[in-house]
CSV table of C-alpha atoms in Angstrom, one decimal:
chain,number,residue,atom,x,y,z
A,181,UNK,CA,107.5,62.5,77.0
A,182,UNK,CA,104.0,61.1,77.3
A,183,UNK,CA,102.9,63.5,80.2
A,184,UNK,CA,104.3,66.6,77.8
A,185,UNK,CA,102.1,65.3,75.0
A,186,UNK,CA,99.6,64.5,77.1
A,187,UNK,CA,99.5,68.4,78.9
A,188,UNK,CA,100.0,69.7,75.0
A,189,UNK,CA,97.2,68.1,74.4
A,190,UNK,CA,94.6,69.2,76.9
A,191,UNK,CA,95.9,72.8,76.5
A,192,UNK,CA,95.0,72.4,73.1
A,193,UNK,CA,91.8,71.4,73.5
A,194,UNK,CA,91.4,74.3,75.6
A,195,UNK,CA,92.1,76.6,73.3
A,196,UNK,CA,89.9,75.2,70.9
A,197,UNK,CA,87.1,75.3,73.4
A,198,UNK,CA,88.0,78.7,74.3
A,199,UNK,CA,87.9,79.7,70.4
A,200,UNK,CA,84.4,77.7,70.0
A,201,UNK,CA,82.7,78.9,73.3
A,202,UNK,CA,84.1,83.2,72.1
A,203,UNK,CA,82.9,82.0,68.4
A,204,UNK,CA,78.8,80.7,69.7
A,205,UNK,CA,79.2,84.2,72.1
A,206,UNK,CA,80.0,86.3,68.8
A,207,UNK,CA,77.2,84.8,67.0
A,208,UNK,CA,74.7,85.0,69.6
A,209,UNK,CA,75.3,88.9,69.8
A,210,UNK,CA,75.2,89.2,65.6
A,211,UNK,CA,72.0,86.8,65.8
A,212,UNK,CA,70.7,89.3,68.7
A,213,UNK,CA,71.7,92.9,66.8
A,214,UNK,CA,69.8,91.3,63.6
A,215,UNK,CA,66.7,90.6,65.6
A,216,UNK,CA,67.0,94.1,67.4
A,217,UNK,CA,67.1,95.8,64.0
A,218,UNK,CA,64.3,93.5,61.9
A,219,UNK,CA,61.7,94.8,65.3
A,220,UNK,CA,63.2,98.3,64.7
A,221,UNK,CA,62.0,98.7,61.0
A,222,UNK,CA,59.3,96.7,62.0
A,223,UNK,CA,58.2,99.2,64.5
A,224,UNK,CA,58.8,102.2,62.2
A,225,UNK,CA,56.8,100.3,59.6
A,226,UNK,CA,54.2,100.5,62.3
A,227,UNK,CA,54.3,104.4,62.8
A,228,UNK,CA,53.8,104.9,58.9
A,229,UNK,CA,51.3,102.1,58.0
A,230,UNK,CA,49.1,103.4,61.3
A,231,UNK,CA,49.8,107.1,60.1
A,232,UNK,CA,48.4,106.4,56.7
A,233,UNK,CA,45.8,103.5,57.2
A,234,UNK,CA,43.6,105.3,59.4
A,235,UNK,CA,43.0,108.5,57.2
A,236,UNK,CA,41.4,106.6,54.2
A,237,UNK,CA,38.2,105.9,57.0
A,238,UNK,CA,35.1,108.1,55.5
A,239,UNK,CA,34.0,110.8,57.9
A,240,UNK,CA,35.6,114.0,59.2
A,241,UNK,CA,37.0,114.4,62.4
A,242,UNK,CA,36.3,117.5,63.1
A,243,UNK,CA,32.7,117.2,62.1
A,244,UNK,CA,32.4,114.3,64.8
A,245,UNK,CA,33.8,116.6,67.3
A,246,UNK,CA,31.1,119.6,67.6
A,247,UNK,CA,28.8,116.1,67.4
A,248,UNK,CA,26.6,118.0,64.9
A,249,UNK,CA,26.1,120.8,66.4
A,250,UNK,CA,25.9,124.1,64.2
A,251,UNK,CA,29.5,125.1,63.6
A,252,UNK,CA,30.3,128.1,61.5
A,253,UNK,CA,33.2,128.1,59.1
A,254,UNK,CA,35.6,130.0,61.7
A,255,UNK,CA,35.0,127.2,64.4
A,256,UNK,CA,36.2,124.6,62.2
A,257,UNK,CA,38.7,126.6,60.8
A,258,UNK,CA,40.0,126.9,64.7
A,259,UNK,CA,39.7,123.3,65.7
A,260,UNK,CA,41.6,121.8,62.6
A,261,UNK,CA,44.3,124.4,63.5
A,262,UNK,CA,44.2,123.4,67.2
A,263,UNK,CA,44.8,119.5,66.1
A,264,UNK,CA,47.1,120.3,63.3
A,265,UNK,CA,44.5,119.2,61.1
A,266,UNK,CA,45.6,122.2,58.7
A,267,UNK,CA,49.0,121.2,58.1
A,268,UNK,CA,50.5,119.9,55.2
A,269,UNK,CA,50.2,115.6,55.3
A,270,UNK,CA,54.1,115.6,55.2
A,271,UNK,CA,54.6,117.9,58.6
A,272,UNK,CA,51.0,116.2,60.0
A,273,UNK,CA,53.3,112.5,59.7
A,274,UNK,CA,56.4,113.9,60.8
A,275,UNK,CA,55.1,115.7,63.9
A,276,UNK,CA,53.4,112.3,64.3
A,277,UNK,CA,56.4,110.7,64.2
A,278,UNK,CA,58.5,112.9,66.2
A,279,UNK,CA,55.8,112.8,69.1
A,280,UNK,CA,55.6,108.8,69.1
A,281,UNK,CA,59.5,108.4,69.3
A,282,UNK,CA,59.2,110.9,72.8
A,283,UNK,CA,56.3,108.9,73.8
A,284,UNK,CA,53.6,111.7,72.8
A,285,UNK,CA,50.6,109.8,71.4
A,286,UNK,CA,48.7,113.2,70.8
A,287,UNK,CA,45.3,114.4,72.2
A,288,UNK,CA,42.3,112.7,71.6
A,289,UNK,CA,39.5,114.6,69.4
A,290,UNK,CA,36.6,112.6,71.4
A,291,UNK,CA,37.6,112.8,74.8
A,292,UNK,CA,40.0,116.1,74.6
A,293,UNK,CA,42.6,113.8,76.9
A,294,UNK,CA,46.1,112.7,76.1
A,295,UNK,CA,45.9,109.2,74.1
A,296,UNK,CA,48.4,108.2,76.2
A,297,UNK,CA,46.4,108.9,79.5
A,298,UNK,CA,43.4,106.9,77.9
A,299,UNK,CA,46.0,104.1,76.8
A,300,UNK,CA,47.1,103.7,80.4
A,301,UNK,CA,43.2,104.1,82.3
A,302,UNK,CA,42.1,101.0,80.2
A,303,UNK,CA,45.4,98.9,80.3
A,304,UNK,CA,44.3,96.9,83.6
A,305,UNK,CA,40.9,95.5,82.4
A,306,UNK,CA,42.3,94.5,79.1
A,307,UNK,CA,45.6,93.2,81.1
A,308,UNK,CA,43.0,90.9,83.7
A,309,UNK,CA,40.9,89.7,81.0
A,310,UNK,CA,43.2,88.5,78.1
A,311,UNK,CA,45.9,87.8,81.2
A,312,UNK,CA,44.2,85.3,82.9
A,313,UNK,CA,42.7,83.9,79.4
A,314,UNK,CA,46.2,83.2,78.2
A,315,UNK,CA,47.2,81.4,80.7
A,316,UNK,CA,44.8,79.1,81.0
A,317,UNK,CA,44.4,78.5,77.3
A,318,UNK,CA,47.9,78.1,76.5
A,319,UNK,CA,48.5,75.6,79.4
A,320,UNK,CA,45.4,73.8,78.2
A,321,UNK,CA,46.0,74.0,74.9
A,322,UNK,CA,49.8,72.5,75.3
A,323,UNK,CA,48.9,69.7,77.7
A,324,UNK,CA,45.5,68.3,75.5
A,325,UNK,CA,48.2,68.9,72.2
A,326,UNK,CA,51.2,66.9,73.9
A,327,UNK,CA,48.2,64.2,74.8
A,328,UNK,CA,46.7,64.2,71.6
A,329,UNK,CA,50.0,63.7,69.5
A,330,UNK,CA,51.8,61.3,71.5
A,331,UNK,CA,48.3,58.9,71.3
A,332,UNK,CA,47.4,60.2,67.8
A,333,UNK,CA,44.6,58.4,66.0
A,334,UNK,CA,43.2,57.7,69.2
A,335,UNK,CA,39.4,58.2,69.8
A,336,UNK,CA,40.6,61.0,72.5
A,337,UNK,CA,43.1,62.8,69.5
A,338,UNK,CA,40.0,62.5,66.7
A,339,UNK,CA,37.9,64.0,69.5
A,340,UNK,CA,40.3,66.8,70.9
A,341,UNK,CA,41.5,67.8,66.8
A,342,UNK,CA,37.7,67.8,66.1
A,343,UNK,CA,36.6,69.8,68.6
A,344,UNK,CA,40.0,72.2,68.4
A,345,UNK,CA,39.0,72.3,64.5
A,346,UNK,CA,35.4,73.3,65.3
A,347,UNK,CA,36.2,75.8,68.1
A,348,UNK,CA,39.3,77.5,65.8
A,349,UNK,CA,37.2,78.1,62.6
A,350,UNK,CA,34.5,79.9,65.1
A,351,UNK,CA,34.5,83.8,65.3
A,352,UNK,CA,34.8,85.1,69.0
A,353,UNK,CA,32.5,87.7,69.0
A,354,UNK,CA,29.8,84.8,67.7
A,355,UNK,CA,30.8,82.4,70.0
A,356,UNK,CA,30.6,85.4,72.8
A,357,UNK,CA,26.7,86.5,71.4
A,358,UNK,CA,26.2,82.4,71.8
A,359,UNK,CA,27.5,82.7,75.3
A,360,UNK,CA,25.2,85.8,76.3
A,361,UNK,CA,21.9,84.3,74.8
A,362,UNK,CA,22.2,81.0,76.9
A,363,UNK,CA,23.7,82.1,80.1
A,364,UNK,CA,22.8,85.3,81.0
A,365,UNK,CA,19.5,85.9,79.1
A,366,UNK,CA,18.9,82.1,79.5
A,367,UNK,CA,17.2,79.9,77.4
A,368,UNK,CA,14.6,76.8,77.8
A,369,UNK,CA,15.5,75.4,80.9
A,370,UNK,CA,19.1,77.3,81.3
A,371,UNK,CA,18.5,80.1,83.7
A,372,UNK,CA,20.7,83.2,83.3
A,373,UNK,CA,23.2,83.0,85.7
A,374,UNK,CA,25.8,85.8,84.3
A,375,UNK,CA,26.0,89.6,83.5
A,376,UNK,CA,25.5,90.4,79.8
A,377,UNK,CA,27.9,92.8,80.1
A,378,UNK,CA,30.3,95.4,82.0
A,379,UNK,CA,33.4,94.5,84.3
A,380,UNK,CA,31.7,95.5,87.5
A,381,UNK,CA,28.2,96.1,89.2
A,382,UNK,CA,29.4,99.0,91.0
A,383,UNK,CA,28.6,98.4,94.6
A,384,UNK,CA,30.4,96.1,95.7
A,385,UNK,CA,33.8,96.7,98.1
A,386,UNK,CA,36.6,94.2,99.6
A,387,UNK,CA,36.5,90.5,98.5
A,388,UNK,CA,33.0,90.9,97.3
A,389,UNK,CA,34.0,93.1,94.7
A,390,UNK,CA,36.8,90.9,93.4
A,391,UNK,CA,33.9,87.9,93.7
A,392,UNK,CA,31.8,90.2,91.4
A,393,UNK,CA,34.5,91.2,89.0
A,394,UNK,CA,35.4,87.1,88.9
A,395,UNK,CA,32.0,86.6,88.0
A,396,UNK,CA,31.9,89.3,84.9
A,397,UNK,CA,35.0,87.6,83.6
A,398,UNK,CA,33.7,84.0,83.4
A,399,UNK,CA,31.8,84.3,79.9
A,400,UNK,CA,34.3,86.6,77.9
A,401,UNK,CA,37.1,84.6,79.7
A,402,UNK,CA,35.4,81.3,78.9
A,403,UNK,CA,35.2,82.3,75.0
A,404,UNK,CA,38.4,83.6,74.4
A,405,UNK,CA,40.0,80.4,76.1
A,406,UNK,CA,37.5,78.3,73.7
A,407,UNK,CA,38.7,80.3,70.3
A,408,UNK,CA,42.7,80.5,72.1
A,409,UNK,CA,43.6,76.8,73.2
A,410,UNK,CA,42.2,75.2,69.6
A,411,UNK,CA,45.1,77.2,68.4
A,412,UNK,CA,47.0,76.1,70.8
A,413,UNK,CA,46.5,72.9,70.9
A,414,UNK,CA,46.9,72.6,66.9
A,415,UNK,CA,50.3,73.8,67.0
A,416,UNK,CA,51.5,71.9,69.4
A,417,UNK,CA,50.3,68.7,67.9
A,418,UNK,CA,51.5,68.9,64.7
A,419,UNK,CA,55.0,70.1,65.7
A,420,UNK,CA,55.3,67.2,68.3
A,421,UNK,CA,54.1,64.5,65.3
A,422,UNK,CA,57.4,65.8,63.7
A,423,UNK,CA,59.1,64.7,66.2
A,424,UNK,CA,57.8,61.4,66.8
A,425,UNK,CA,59.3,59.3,64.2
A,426,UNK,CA,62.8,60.7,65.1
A,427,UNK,CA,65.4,58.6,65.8
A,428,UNK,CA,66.7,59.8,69.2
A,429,UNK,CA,63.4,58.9,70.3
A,430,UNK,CA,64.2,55.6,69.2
A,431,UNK,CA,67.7,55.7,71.1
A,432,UNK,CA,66.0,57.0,74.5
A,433,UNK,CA,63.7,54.0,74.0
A,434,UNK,CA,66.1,51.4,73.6
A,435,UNK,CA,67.5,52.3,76.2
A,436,UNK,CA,64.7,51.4,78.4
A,437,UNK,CA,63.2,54.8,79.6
A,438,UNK,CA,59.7,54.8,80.4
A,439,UNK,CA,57.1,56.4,77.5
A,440,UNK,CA,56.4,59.7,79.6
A,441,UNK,CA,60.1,59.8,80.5
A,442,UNK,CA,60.5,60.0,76.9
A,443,UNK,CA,57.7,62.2,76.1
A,444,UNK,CA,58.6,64.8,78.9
A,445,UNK,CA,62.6,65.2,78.5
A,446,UNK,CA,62.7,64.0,75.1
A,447,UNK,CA,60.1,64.7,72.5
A,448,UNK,CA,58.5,68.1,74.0
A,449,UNK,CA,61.4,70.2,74.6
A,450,UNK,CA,62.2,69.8,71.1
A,451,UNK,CA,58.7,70.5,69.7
A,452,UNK,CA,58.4,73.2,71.7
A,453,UNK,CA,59.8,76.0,69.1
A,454,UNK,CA,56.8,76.5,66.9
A,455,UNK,CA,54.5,76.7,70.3
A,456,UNK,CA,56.9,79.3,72.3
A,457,UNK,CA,56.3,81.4,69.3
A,458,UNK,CA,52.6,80.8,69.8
A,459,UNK,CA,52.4,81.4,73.6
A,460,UNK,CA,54.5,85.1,73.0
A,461,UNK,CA,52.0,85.6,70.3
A,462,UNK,CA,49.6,85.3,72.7
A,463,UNK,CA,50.9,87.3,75.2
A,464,UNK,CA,51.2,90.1,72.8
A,465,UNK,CA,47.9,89.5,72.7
A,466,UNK,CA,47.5,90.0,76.2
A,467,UNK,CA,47.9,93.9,75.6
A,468,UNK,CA,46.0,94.1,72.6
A,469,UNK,CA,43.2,92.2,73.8
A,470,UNK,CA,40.3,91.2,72.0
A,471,UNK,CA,38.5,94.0,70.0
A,472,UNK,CA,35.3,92.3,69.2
A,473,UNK,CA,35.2,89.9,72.6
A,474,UNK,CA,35.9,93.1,74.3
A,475,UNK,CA,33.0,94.9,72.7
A,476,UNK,CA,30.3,92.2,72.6
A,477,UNK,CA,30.9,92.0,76.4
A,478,UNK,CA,31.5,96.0,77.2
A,479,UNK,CA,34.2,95.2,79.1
A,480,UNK,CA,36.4,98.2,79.5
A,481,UNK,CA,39.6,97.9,78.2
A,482,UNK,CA,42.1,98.3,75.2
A,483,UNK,CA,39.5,96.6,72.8
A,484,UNK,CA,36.5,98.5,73.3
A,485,UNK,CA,38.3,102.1,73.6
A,486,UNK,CA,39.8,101.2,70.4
A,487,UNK,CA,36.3,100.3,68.8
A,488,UNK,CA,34.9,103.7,70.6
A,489,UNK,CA,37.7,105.7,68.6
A,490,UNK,CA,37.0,104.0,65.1
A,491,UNK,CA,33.3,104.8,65.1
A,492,UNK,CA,34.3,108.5,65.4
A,493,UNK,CA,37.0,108.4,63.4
A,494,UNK,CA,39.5,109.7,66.3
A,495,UNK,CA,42.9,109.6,64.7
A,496,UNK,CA,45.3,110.1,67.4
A,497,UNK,CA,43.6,107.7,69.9
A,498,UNK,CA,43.2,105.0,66.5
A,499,UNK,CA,47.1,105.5,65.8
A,500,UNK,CA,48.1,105.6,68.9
A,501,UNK,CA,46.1,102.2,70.1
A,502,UNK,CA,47.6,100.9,66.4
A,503,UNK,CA,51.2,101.4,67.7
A,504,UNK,CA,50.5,100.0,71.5
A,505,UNK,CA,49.1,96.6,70.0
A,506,UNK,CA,51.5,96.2,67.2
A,507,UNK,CA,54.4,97.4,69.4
A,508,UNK,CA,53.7,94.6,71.7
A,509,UNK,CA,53.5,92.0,68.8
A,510,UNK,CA,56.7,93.0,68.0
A,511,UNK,CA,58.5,92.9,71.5
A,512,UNK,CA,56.7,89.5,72.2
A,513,UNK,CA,58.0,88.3,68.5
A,514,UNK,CA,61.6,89.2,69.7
A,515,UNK,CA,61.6,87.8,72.8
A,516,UNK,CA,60.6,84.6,71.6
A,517,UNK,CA,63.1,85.2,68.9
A,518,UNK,CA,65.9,85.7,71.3
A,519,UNK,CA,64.9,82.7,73.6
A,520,UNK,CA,64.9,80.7,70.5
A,521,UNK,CA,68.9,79.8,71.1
A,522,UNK,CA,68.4,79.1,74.6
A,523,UNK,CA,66.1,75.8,73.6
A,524,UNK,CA,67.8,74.9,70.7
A,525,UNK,CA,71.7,75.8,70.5
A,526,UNK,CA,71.7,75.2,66.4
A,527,UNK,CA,69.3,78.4,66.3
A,528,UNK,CA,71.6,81.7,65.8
A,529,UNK,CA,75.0,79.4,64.8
């Protein structure tokens, strides 16, 4: 009798497992579909907001094509039919939104070249730059943040917070100009020891030239990673000082784990949400780049293409650089979104 109740029982228990582990699987997938859809209209917001934003910018783009040259009536008439500039707005947005959904970003009206070829030629340096500056910021700006908060009001956590304060509320392109006066012009007994600008000298080959591109990248590397890890660091602080008065961070102490043990499997896992959503922020920086660090440096990438096509104004290349570093946002957003679950099981349920 008891081994029948005991085998009812487990089977029982089974079931119910079975019926919990099918239930967590169904509301992952709804948690998942809502995500999908929330970056879907946010994506289509995107198309519409970059459609519309970027024709209330004075000039006219045709004008800014013939670069002042004499143009009669007739050639102007022709170019704004070649671009579609003569179209009804309506059709201009919906042929604009047609192309984008095939992956047509339109031609550019300053460098008569598909915006997506453009897009593509500049990806790399902006991918190399802001790459490599993530990583070391975020990894910086976690490790100085987990030290800070576990030894807060420390002289090392007023001096970290200070300086993460300081470095946060400066612009980059400021900082950058700051950079460029003292180390590569030089100043008083500082020599210039750095390029002032440009991702390459252009004759160097073989490790020479990756040593030359190394040493472009160390003052436009050096301020994003002072403006990024203050961020970084902020976050992570003030999400692991929530934690610290929990109580089973009082349990893991009682029961005599060391403070790091504690710190390392206990405390940061859990404060970890509000930074993963930092660090994929960050990487959807990585193909945005930095618009103004990008062009105070004249490094070649996503940035300064993007500043090149505002001072014209050329539209498609503007939209279509709009979509690429919103788009990206939004992906990194739902990743982190979807990994969310995987850290903490309560998220999604």
């Amino acid at each position: 009798m008891s081994t029948t109740s005991t085998t009812g029982t487990t089977a029982v228990a089974r079931a119910s497992e079975a019926r919990a582990a099918r239930g967590n699987v169904r509301a992952y997938l709804l948690y998942v579909a809502g995500k999908i859809g929330g970056a879907a209209v946010s994506l289509f917001a995107v198309l519409v907001t970059s459609f519309f934003l970027f024709r209330i910018i004075p000039g006219d783009p045709v004008k800014a094509m013939t670069h002042g040259m004499p143009t009669s009536a007739e050639q102007m008439a022709t170019l704004r039919r070649q671009f579609g500039l003569d179209k009804p707005m309506w059709q201009q947005f919906t042929d604009y939104c047609a192309g984008a959904l095939s992956g047509d970003l339109g031609m550019s009206y300053q460098f008569r070249a598909p915006v997506g070829d453009l897009i593509l030629q500049k990806v790399p340096a902006t991918l190399l730059l802001t790459g490599v500056a993530v990583v070391i910021y975020s990894a910086i700006g976690l490790w100085l943040g987990t030290r800070s908060a576990w030894r807060h009001g420390s002289l090392g956590d007023k001096l970290n917070t200070g300086v993460a304060l300081t470095l946060w509320s400066v612009p980059g392109f400021w900082l950058g100009l700051l950079l460029i006066i003292t180390f590569s012009v030089g100043i008083g007994p500082v020599p210039g020891m750095f390029p002032t600008g440009g991702m390459e000298s252009g004759n160097e080959s073989g490790f020479a030239y990756v040593a030359d591109v190394a040493h472009h990248m160390v003052l436009p590397v050096l301020t994003l990673v002072a403006v990024g890890y203050a961020q970084t660091l902020l976050v992570m602080r003030s999400s692991l000082l929530d934690e610290m008065g929990s109580d089973y961070l009082t349990t893991a102490r009682a029961k005599g784990l060391r403070d790091d043990v504690v710190r390392r499997r206990h405390a940061v896992p859990n404060a970890l949400l509000p930074t993963v959503t930092m660090v994929f922020i960050n990487l959807g920086h990585v193909a945005a780049g930095s618009i103004l660090v990008e062009t105070v440096f004249s490094w070649p990438g996503l940035g300064g293409l993007f500043y090149q096509a505002l001072s014209v104004p050329d539209l498609p290349l503007v939209q279509g650089l709009f979509v690429v570093f919103a788009g990206a946002m939004i992906v990194m957003n739902l990743l982190a979104d979807l990994l969310y679950p995987l850290l903490d099981p309560r998220v999604g349920r």
